[in-house]
Amino acid sequence: MQNIVILTGAGLSAESGLGTFRDKDGLWTKYDLNDVATPEGFARNPALVHEFYNARRANCLSASPNAAHDALARLQRAAPDRICLVTQNVDDLLERAGARDVVHMHGQLTRALCAGCGHGWDAPQVMAPTDPCPACARPATRPDVVWFGEYPYHMDRIDRTLMRADLFVAIGTSGNVYPAAGFVQQAAAAGAATLELNLDPSTTAGLFEGTRLGPASRIVPAWVDEVLAGNDGCQDR
Ligand code: APR
């Protein structure tokens, strides 16, 4: 089995009922990201930010993994030391589908962080600005989610896996946000084949060798079956 790095975005969880950001009716058509997904927005109105993430946490809790999450977990189980699942998503649907060691570069809804001392812990379902940090007791708690203007998590590990990749696959992401949108070029420069699985062509579609269009719940299981059958899995379909 090849070394495969798989980057997922909101499109992976769209069919589980979790919103994407930039599609029609996407989250950024309903909220101003400057208010709910930046450190400045949090400083201005922490209650609004907690309300936004409390609602997303509740949606996530009532959602279920779809066939695409299940297929990626199945692929990882078949070759855990060959498959690296990197996600921009903050939901835990890959974990609930049985995936392990998912690299959440934008953080996780299930985690909380103290803006005062940096302590992290499992987030309660509902958070409020007055919640005291379990470590330092300061009322400075925030969702452990990476906001615009902040540095994503696990970048060293992601860089290392891209250098070793034989195949880089992007699933359900529009290619609008860096550094994730640049991974395809990083992987190709290191000699990897590249494939995009998406509902519509992303803004970086032209950088991929292979493209398959369709809903993730259909095209991801089909692709995983091909790879598990021993095909290199990087042709167009
Ligand atoms: N199957 C496959 N792809 C889908 C589906 C589906 N059912 N539904 C939507 N998509 C695709 C869309 O075509 C689009 O290309 O998913 C992508 C969603 O794009 P965005 O809404 O921009 O989400 P994403 O790329 O994950 O955003 C990246 O931006 O706002 C920040 O931190 C946030 O992690 C997020 C980052």
XYZ file of N, CA and C and ligand atoms in Angstrom:
747
model
N 0.859 -1.186 0.000
C 0.000 0.000 0.000
C 0.907 1.252 0.000
N 0.534 2.226 -0.807
C 1.294 3.478 -0.874
C 1.113 4.307 0.408
N 2.018 5.287 0.586
C 1.790 6.294 1.641
C 0.782 7.301 1.110
N -0.372 7.384 1.724
C -1.425 8.280 1.238
C -1.752 9.327 2.304
N -1.699 10.600 1.924
C -2.135 11.684 2.827
C -3.474 12.178 2.304
N -4.468 12.166 3.165
C -5.821 12.562 2.776
C -6.200 13.814 3.553
N -6.498 14.898 2.832
C -6.942 16.145 3.456
C -8.447 16.264 3.257
N -9.185 16.453 4.355
C -10.644 16.594 4.193
C -11.105 17.984 4.631
N -12.224 18.380 4.068
C -12.852 19.671 4.382
C -14.330 19.462 4.651
N -15.042 20.578 4.765
C -16.443 20.555 5.210
C -17.332 19.688 4.325
N -16.942 19.515 3.047
C -17.751 18.698 2.130
C -17.831 17.249 2.558
N -16.821 16.785 3.361
C -16.861 15.398 3.835
C -18.063 15.184 4.765
N -18.383 16.222 5.550
C -19.459 16.094 6.548
C -20.775 16.713 6.092
N -20.794 17.224 4.846
C -22.017 17.908 4.368
C -23.219 16.958 4.388
N -23.010 15.718 3.959
C -24.152 14.776 3.887
C -24.522 14.222 5.255
N -23.742 14.585 6.264
C -24.134 14.244 7.642
C -24.961 15.376 8.243
N -25.194 16.405 7.425
C -26.054 17.514 7.884
C -25.295 18.666 8.499
N -23.952 18.589 8.524
C -23.176 19.718 9.056
C -22.904 20.670 7.888
N -23.072 21.949 8.115
C -22.961 22.924 7.023
C -21.537 23.039 6.488
N -21.460 23.440 5.206
C -20.131 23.844 4.718
C -20.059 25.363 4.948
N -18.990 25.964 4.483
C -18.784 27.396 4.773
C -19.154 28.289 3.584
N -18.747 27.850 2.385
C -18.832 28.750 1.228
C -19.824 28.317 0.157
N -20.519 27.214 0.439
C -21.560 26.831 -0.531
C -22.780 27.718 -0.326
N -23.751 27.592 -1.213
C -25.021 28.295 -1.006
C -25.534 27.907 0.389
N -26.016 28.867 1.170
C -26.488 28.638 2.557
C -25.359 28.197 3.492
N -24.126 28.373 3.075
C -22.994 28.002 3.943
C -22.927 28.882 5.181
N -22.132 28.438 6.169
C -22.058 29.171 7.446
C -21.644 30.632 7.245
N -20.740 30.867 6.298
C -20.268 32.249 6.115
C -21.258 33.106 5.331
N -22.397 32.483 4.965
C -23.464 33.334 4.390
C -24.415 33.764 5.511
N -24.267 33.115 6.698
C -25.178 33.428 7.814
C -24.496 34.211 8.938
N -23.168 33.991 9.042
C -22.412 34.687 10.095
C -21.250 35.429 9.440
N -20.848 36.518 10.042
C -19.631 37.208 9.591
C -18.460 36.512 10.284
N -17.573 35.905 9.482
C -16.493 35.127 10.098
C -15.612 35.993 10.991
N -15.593 37.308 10.708
C -14.780 38.204 11.560
C -15.337 38.283 12.983
N -16.644 38.014 13.100
C -17.265 38.083 14.438
C -17.099 36.782 15.224
N -17.069 35.633 14.491
C -17.125 34.348 15.220
C -15.913 33.438 14.995
N -14.997 33.849 14.122
C -13.848 32.952 13.833
C -12.532 33.716 13.744
N -12.417 34.755 14.606
C -11.140 35.481 14.730
C -10.896 35.809 16.210
N -9.628 35.932 16.619
C -9.357 36.323 18.021
C -9.953 37.699 18.351
N -9.988 38.586 17.340
C -10.544 39.931 17.561
C -12.046 39.841 17.838
N -12.709 38.959 17.078
C -14.158 38.784 17.284
C -14.433 38.235 18.675
N -13.564 37.309 19.122
C -13.751 36.713 20.452
C -13.524 37.761 21.542
N -12.537 38.608 21.323
C -12.250 39.659 22.329
C -13.417 40.636 22.408
N -14.012 40.921 21.233
C -15.130 41.887 21.177
C -16.377 41.324 21.851
N -16.694 40.047 21.523
C -17.969 39.493 22.003
C -17.854 37.985 22.213
N -17.229 37.580 23.337
C -17.026 36.145 23.591
C -18.333 35.368 23.691
N -19.386 36.032 24.152
C -20.673 35.322 24.281
C -21.200 34.907 22.897
N -21.038 35.784 21.902
C -21.516 35.457 20.544
C -20.717 34.285 19.986
N -19.405 34.309 20.243
C -18.543 33.230 19.722
C -18.921 31.907 20.384
N -19.108 31.929 21.710
C -19.508 30.677 22.379
C -20.867 30.190 21.863
N -21.774 31.127 21.597
C -23.118 30.751 21.095
C -22.969 30.059 19.730
N -22.084 30.598 18.890
C -21.839 30.021 17.552
C -21.300 28.596 17.673
N -20.302 28.417 18.549
C -19.703 27.078 18.656
C -20.575 26.124 19.468
N -21.354 26.647 20.419
C -22.306 25.770 21.125
C -23.311 25.179 20.133
N -23.758 26.014 19.178
C -24.732 25.533 18.177
C -24.077 24.498 17.269
N -22.818 24.735 16.870
C -22.120 23.779 15.998
C -21.835 22.486 16.761
N -21.517 22.612 18.065
C -21.260 21.412 18.888
C -22.541 20.583 18.986
N -23.687 21.257 19.169
C -24.966 20.533 19.270
C -25.291 19.847 17.928
N -25.080 20.574 16.817
C -25.322 19.960 15.489
C -24.462 18.712 15.310
N -23.208 18.844 15.726
C -22.258 17.746 15.541
C -22.709 16.533 16.362
N -23.146 16.804 17.589
C -23.584 15.725 18.479
C -24.779 14.972 17.887
N -25.658 15.713 17.194
C -26.868 15.052 16.666
C -26.628 14.497 15.260
N -25.441 14.719 14.720
C -25.126 14.204 13.372
C -24.506 12.816 13.486
N -24.465 12.113 12.373
C -23.813 10.788 12.337
C -22.816 10.756 11.183
N -21.785 9.927 11.328
C -20.838 9.776 10.214
C -21.596 9.289 8.971
N -21.134 9.688 7.782
C -21.755 9.170 6.560
C -20.824 8.141 5.917
N -21.208 7.622 4.771
C -20.452 6.515 4.142
C -19.020 6.927 3.799
N -18.809 8.236 3.630
C -17.431 8.677 3.323
C -16.538 8.576 4.561
N -17.074 8.991 5.725
C -16.304 8.845 6.976
C -16.003 7.353 7.212
N -17.019 6.528 7.031
C -16.856 5.077 7.268
C -15.784 4.503 6.338
N -15.788 4.951 5.087
C -14.830 4.405 4.107
C -13.400 4.806 4.466
N -13.224 6.058 4.896
C -11.863 6.508 5.266
C -11.365 5.764 6.503
N -12.271 5.507 7.446
C -11.874 4.740 8.647
C -11.505 3.312 8.250
N -12.235 2.769 7.304
C -11.971 1.396 6.807
C -10.601 1.350 6.126
N -10.313 2.366 5.321
C -9.015 2.416 4.627
C -7.885 2.504 5.654
N -8.087 3.362 6.667
C -7.017 3.535 7.663
C -6.789 2.243 8.455
N -7.882 1.538 8.756
C -7.745 0.280 9.515
C -6.929 -0.743 8.712
N -7.061 -0.697 7.370
C -6.375 -1.677 6.516
C -4.873 -1.428 6.493
N -4.465 -0.155 6.686
C -3.016 0.137 6.626
C -2.695 1.354 7.477
N -2.826 1.235 8.806
C -2.711 2.402 9.695
C -1.383 3.164 9.569
N -0.319 2.450 9.173
C 0.967 3.168 9.102
C 1.190 3.792 7.712
N 0.216 3.660 6.812
C 0.353 4.199 5.444
C -0.612 5.344 5.175
N -1.658 5.438 6.004
C -2.735 6.399 5.743
C -2.679 7.500 6.797
N -2.568 8.760 6.356
C -2.596 9.884 7.302
C -3.837 10.725 6.994
N -4.740 10.797 7.980
C -5.996 11.555 7.795
C -5.815 12.948 8.406
N -5.665 13.947 7.526
C -5.558 15.344 7.977
C -6.910 15.991 7.704
N -7.463 16.699 8.683
C -8.737 17.351 8.416
C -8.733 18.813 8.829
N -9.465 19.616 8.049
C -9.714 21.016 8.409
C -10.976 21.078 9.269
N -11.700 19.976 9.348
C -12.980 19.957 10.052
C -12.766 19.878 11.556
N -13.673 20.499 12.278
C -13.570 20.471 13.749
C -14.568 19.473 14.346
N -15.326 18.774 13.457
C -16.251 17.764 13.988
C -15.484 16.477 14.296
N -16.174 15.549 14.999
C -15.496 14.291 15.382
C -16.102 13.102 14.644
N -16.647 13.352 13.450
C -17.335 12.266 12.736
C -16.370 11.200 12.226
N -15.151 11.568 11.886
C -14.177 10.534 11.491
C -13.874 9.623 12.679
N -13.687 10.213 13.866
C -13.425 9.393 15.057
C -14.626 8.502 15.352
N -15.818 9.051 15.196
C -17.025 8.254 15.501
C -17.252 7.179 14.442
N -16.572 7.308 13.290
C -16.633 6.252 12.269
C -15.554 5.210 12.521
N -14.701 5.453 13.526
C -13.675 4.471 13.875
C -12.270 4.862 13.482
N -12.093 6.075 12.908
C -10.733 6.511 12.552
C -9.959 6.840 13.821
N -8.636 6.733 13.745
C -7.771 7.011 14.895
C -6.760 8.072 14.510
N -6.262 8.759 15.504
C -5.117 9.661 15.270
C -5.391 10.640 14.113
N -6.611 11.192 14.071
C -6.966 12.151 13.009
C -6.229 13.473 13.291
N -5.609 14.041 12.288
C -4.815 15.266 12.479
C -5.730 16.478 12.262
N -6.233 17.034 13.359
C -7.181 18.165 13.274
C -6.395 19.477 13.223
N -6.073 19.928 12.029
C -5.208 21.121 11.897
C -5.948 22.414 12.281
N -7.297 22.361 12.324
C -8.053 23.552 12.749
C -8.694 23.362 14.115
N -8.222 22.361 14.854
C -8.739 22.139 16.209
C -10.001 21.291 16.198
N -10.671 21.236 17.359
C -11.812 20.347 17.520
C -12.900 20.971 18.395
N -14.145 20.784 17.994
C -15.285 21.273 18.794
C -15.337 20.569 20.149
N -14.804 19.352 20.205
C -14.889 18.580 21.454
C -13.821 18.996 22.458
N -13.017 20.006 22.127
C -11.948 20.428 23.042
C -12.116 21.897 23.425
N -11.723 22.234 24.621
C -11.742 23.626 25.100
C -10.309 24.037 25.438
N -10.097 25.337 25.467
C -8.735 25.875 25.662
C -8.845 27.101 26.562
N -7.854 27.290 27.440
C -7.852 28.523 28.240
C -6.992 29.571 27.518
N -7.616 30.686 27.177
C -6.883 31.772 26.489
C -5.883 32.419 27.438
N -6.013 32.089 28.744
C -5.094 32.693 29.716
C -3.832 31.870 29.893
N -4.019 30.546 30.186
C -2.813 29.751 30.511
C -2.519 28.667 29.489
N -3.410 28.496 28.484
C -3.128 27.510 27.429
C -3.549 26.097 27.782
N -4.126 25.902 28.981
C -4.598 24.561 29.371
C -5.702 24.102 28.427
N -5.705 22.797 28.091
C -6.755 22.237 27.213
C -7.486 21.127 27.934
N -8.771 20.973 27.620
C -9.556 19.899 28.246
C -10.743 19.559 27.356
N -11.425 18.450 27.657
C -12.600 18.060 26.872
C -13.708 19.080 27.104
N -14.217 19.639 26.007
C -15.208 20.715 26.147
C -16.548 20.169 26.625
N -17.246 20.920 27.481
C -18.632 20.560 27.804
C -19.480 20.858 26.561
N -20.716 20.402 26.550
C -21.543 20.647 25.354
C -21.814 22.134 25.177
N -22.004 22.827 26.330
C -22.293 24.262 26.273
C -21.207 25.025 27.033
N -20.623 25.999 26.393
C -19.582 26.803 27.037
C -20.056 28.244 27.145
N -19.538 28.953 28.143
C -19.895 30.375 28.347
C -18.638 31.151 28.726
N -18.635 32.456 28.451
C -17.432 33.256 28.743
C -17.040 33.232 30.222
N -18.020 32.958 31.095
C -17.714 33.008 32.535
C -17.153 31.689 33.058
N -17.089 30.660 32.172
C -16.570 29.365 32.649
C -15.138 29.541 33.153
N -14.842 29.082 34.362
C -13.456 29.202 34.839
C -12.578 28.099 34.252
N -11.359 28.429 33.947
C -10.401 27.418 33.458
C -10.161 26.412 34.587
N -10.214 25.100 34.312
C -9.993 24.102 35.373
C -8.581 24.187 35.985
N -7.642 24.791 35.230
C -6.253 24.853 35.741
C -5.967 26.162 36.464
N -6.315 27.291 35.820
C -5.925 28.576 36.442
C -7.117 29.353 36.973
N -8.319 28.832 36.743
C -9.572 29.415 37.289
C -9.959 30.748 36.651
N -9.144 31.212 35.681
C -9.527 32.481 35.026
C -10.733 32.253 34.102
N -11.637 33.225 33.995
C -12.784 33.107 33.071
C -12.323 33.455 31.671
N -11.436 32.605 31.097
C -10.818 32.939 29.781
C -10.933 31.743 28.850
N -12.049 31.008 28.968
C -12.121 29.756 28.198
C -12.674 30.023 26.797
N -12.169 29.273 25.823
C -12.585 29.413 24.420
C -12.656 28.026 23.799
N -13.342 27.914 22.651
C -13.317 26.642 21.941
C -11.883 26.397 21.453
N -11.426 25.156 21.458
C -10.070 24.862 20.972
C -10.132 24.690 19.455
N -10.474 25.773 18.776
C -10.610 25.822 17.316
C -9.654 26.885 16.804
N -8.963 26.615 15.706
C -7.998 27.579 15.151
C -8.752 28.624 14.335
N -8.628 29.886 14.690
C -9.348 30.959 14.003
C -8.482 31.598 12.930
N -9.102 32.351 12.075
C -8.373 33.074 11.036
C -7.336 33.976 11.713
N -6.119 33.937 11.178
C -5.044 34.741 11.771
C -4.257 33.962 12.801
N -4.730 32.752 13.141
C -3.972 31.911 14.073
C -3.271 30.802 13.293
N -2.239 30.240 13.885
C -1.447 29.234 13.181
C -2.067 27.856 13.365
N -2.305 27.108 12.262
C -2.906 25.775 12.413
C -2.033 24.850 13.262
N -2.670 23.815 13.803
C -1.982 22.804 14.598
C -1.272 21.789 13.675
N -0.275 21.103 14.254
C 0.353 19.901 13.664
C 1.032 20.141 12.318
N 1.465 21.375 12.047
C 2.039 21.650 10.730
C 3.344 20.897 10.488
N 4.180 20.742 11.511
C 5.441 19.998 11.305
C 5.140 18.561 10.869
N 4.182 17.952 11.569
C 3.836 16.560 11.236
C 3.246 16.486 9.830
N 2.400 17.446 9.487
C 1.783 17.450 8.149
C 2.862 17.615 7.083
N 3.795 18.531 7.312
C 4.890 18.720 6.333
C 5.664 17.416 6.138
N 5.948 16.739 7.236
C 6.716 15.486 7.136
C 5.935 14.436 6.340
N 4.643 14.318 6.586
C 3.874 13.275 5.872
C 3.725 13.638 4.397
N 3.634 14.939 4.074
C 3.525 15.333 2.655
C 4.821 15.005 1.918
N 5.957 15.159 2.618
C 7.261 14.861 1.994
C 7.359 13.380 1.640
N 6.676 12.531 2.422
C 6.804 11.075 2.236
C 5.653 10.508 1.394
N 4.695 11.359 1.013
C 3.473 10.834 0.371
C 3.753 10.298 -1.033
N 3.089 9.168 -1.354
C 3.073 8.703 -2.747
C 1.835 9.247 -3.451
N 0.803 9.509 -2.629
C -0.462 10.016 -3.173
C -1.052 11.010 -2.177
N -1.485 12.180 -2.693
C -2.188 13.176 -1.874
C -3.605 13.308 -2.407
N -4.581 13.157 -1.512
C -5.988 13.227 -1.932
C -6.691 14.308 -1.121
N -7.372 15.236 -1.810
C -8.166 16.267 -1.117
C -9.633 15.918 -1.317
N -10.391 15.943 -0.223
C -11.803 15.548 -0.281
C -12.661 16.646 0.358
N -13.619 17.184 -0.420
C -14.624 18.087 0.157
C -14.073 19.390 0.683
N -13.104 19.962 -0.035
C -12.599 21.267 0.384
C -12.492 22.184 -0.834
N -12.804 23.465 -0.611
C -12.885 24.408 -1.741
C -11.519 24.968 -2.125
N -10.494 24.697 -1.318
C -9.161 25.195 -1.662
C -9.031 26.695 -1.486
N -9.816 27.253 -0.568
C -9.767 28.705 -0.344
C -8.853 29.129 0.793
N -8.538 28.187 1.703
C -7.838 28.589 2.930
C -6.468 27.915 3.009
N -5.445 28.755 3.174
C -4.067 28.256 3.336
C -3.787 28.127 4.823
N -2.835 27.269 5.220
C -1.913 26.488 4.380
C -2.516 25.236 3.743
N -3.713 24.796 4.131
C -4.253 23.531 3.596
C -4.339 23.567 2.072
N -4.716 24.697 1.504
C -4.916 24.773 0.044
C -3.595 24.617 -0.711
N -2.481 24.778 0.004
C -1.173 24.645 -0.656
C -0.582 23.247 -0.546
N -1.250 22.351 0.191
C -0.683 21.005 0.408
C -0.511 20.262 -0.917
N -1.421 20.492 -1.879
C -1.344 19.760 -3.150
C -0.028 20.092 -3.862
N 0.374 21.353 -3.828
C 1.638 21.739 -4.487
C 2.835 21.172 -3.731
N 2.745 21.190 -2.387
C 3.825 20.645 -1.554
C 4.013 19.151 -1.851
N 2.892 18.433 -1.939
C 2.949 16.980 -2.176
C 3.482 16.696 -3.583
N 2.984 17.469 -4.568
C 3.425 17.240 -5.957
C 4.924 17.522 -6.084
N 5.390 18.569 -5.396
C 6.819 18.921 -5.473
C 7.673 17.800 -4.873
N 7.081 17.045 -3.944
C 7.825 15.948 -3.318
C 7.647 14.648 -4.106
N 6.925 14.737 -5.249
C 6.827 13.571 -6.120
C 5.548 12.769 -5.979
N 4.590 13.281 -5.200
C 3.352 12.505 -5.005
C 2.396 12.708 -6.177
N 1.579 11.693 -6.431
C 0.441 11.861 -7.346
C -0.635 12.612 -6.561
N -1.535 13.288 -7.274
C -2.529 14.106 -6.561
C -3.916 13.879 -7.158
N -4.910 13.834 -6.289
C -6.284 13.524 -6.700
C -7.258 14.364 -5.886
N -8.256 14.914 -6.540
C -9.296 15.692 -5.832
C -10.636 14.975 -5.956
N -11.281 14.757 -4.823
C -12.632 14.180 -4.795
C -13.540 15.262 -4.225
N -14.448 15.791 -5.041
C -15.225 16.951 -4.600
C -16.581 16.977 -5.305
N -17.520 17.749 -4.713
C -18.823 17.859 -5.395
C -18.684 18.728 -6.635
N -17.942 19.862 -6.458
C -17.666 20.767 -7.593
C -16.157 20.992 -7.650
N -15.624 21.365 -8.794
C -14.180 21.632 -8.842
C -13.805 22.727 -7.838
N -12.733 22.511 -7.078
C -12.288 23.533 -6.114
C -11.538 24.636 -6.854
N -11.167 25.660 -6.108
C -10.401 26.755 -6.744
C -9.016 26.259 -7.138
N -8.574 25.151 -6.542
C -7.226 24.624 -6.868
C -7.325 23.373 -7.739
N -8.495 23.149 -8.349
C -8.699 21.911 -9.132
C -7.607 21.721 -10.188
N -7.160 22.831 -10.781
C -6.168 22.734 -11.854
C -4.813 22.218 -11.392
N -4.602 22.166 -10.074
C -3.305 21.717 -9.557
C -3.276 20.206 -9.332
N -4.436 19.552 -9.482
C -4.508 18.111 -9.220
C -4.367 17.339 -10.528
N -3.660 16.200 -10.498
C -3.559 15.349 -11.687
C -4.895 14.684 -11.990
N -5.561 14.218 -10.938
C -6.836 13.515 -11.127
C -7.954 14.243 -10.396
N -9.162 14.196 -10.971
C -10.329 14.816 -10.331
C -11.524 13.890 -10.490
N -12.238 13.694 -9.399
C -13.493 12.949 -9.485
C -14.574 13.797 -8.820
N -15.657 14.019 -9.510
C -16.713 14.891 -8.990
C -17.928 14.062 -8.595
N -18.507 14.441 -7.476
C -19.717 13.759 -7.005
C -19.817 13.898 -5.501
N -20.920 13.440 -4.903
C -21.062 13.519 -3.443
C -20.090 12.570 -2.757
N -19.495 13.035 -1.669
C -18.469 12.244 -0.972
C -18.998 10.865 -0.575
N -20.266 10.808 -0.180
C -20.789 9.522 0.311
C -20.803 8.471 -0.794
N -20.710 8.935 -2.060
C -20.672 7.962 -3.170
C -19.237 7.782 -3.667
N -18.529 8.890 -3.945
C -17.233 8.751 -4.626
C -16.104 8.337 -3.683
N -16.229 8.613 -2.387
C -15.146 8.219 -1.475
C -15.146 6.706 -1.226
N -16.290 6.089 -0.931
C -16.264 4.629 -0.785
C -15.785 3.923 -2.053
N -16.190 4.451 -3.232
C -15.765 3.808 -4.500
C -14.245 3.905 -4.641
N -13.699 5.069 -4.290
C -12.242 5.253 -4.384
C -11.517 4.347 -3.390
N -12.040 4.267 -2.161
C -11.412 3.401 -1.135
C -11.432 1.940 -1.589
N -12.534 1.513 -2.186
C -12.603 0.119 -2.670
C -11.523 -0.142 -3.719
N -11.302 0.843 -4.586
C -10.263 0.690 -5.624
C -8.891 0.537 -4.970
N -8.621 1.412 -3.999
C -7.285 1.389 -3.356
C -7.094 0.067 -2.613
N -8.139 -0.372 -1.911
C -8.025 -1.636 -1.157
C -7.910 -2.842 -2.096
N -8.364 -2.652 -3.356
C -8.244 -3.755 -4.332
C -6.868 -3.739 -4.993
N -6.033 -2.800 -4.572
C -4.650 -2.779 -5.071
C -4.397 -1.814 -6.206
N -5.448 -1.025 -6.617
C -5.187 -0.039 -7.673
C -4.518 1.192 -7.058
N -3.832 1.984 -7.924
C -3.164 3.146 -7.314
C -4.168 4.254 -7.001
N -5.374 4.147 -7.569
C -6.459 5.036 -7.140
C -6.289 6.498 -7.487
N -5.454 6.813 -8.520
C -5.300 8.265 -8.758
C -5.801 8.684 -10.138
N -6.532 7.800 -10.848
C -7.030 8.244 -12.164
C -8.352 8.996 -11.985
N -8.640 9.774 -13.031
C -9.970 10.407 -13.112
C -11.007 9.299 -13.215
N -12.233 9.594 -12.865
C -13.336 8.649 -13.124
C -14.512 9.423 -13.677
N -19.461 15.862 -1.197
C -18.241 16.304 -1.570
N -17.889 17.608 -1.575
C -18.829 18.487 -1.163
C -20.126 18.106 -0.764
C -20.430 16.720 -0.784
N -21.631 16.254 -0.422
N -20.820 19.228 -0.439
C -19.982 20.265 -0.620
N -18.800 19.826 -1.070
C -17.604 20.613 -1.397
C -17.906 21.938 -2.061
O -17.938 21.780 -3.482
C -16.709 22.798 -1.612
O -15.642 22.682 -2.544
O -16.989 20.924 -0.176
C -16.282 22.164 -0.283
C -16.632 23.010 0.919
O -15.841 24.168 0.848
P -15.844 25.182 2.083
O -17.252 25.450 2.498
O -14.958 26.324 1.700
O -15.161 24.345 3.283
P -13.634 24.057 3.509
O -12.897 23.972 2.215
O -13.560 22.912 4.434
O -13.150 25.388 4.283
C -11.812 25.395 4.753
O -12.231 27.496 5.863
O -13.698 28.754 7.055
C -12.562 28.005 7.150
O -11.800 26.868 9.054
C -12.776 26.825 8.064
O -11.876 24.606 7.865
C -12.576 25.625 7.162
C -11.739 26.189 6.032
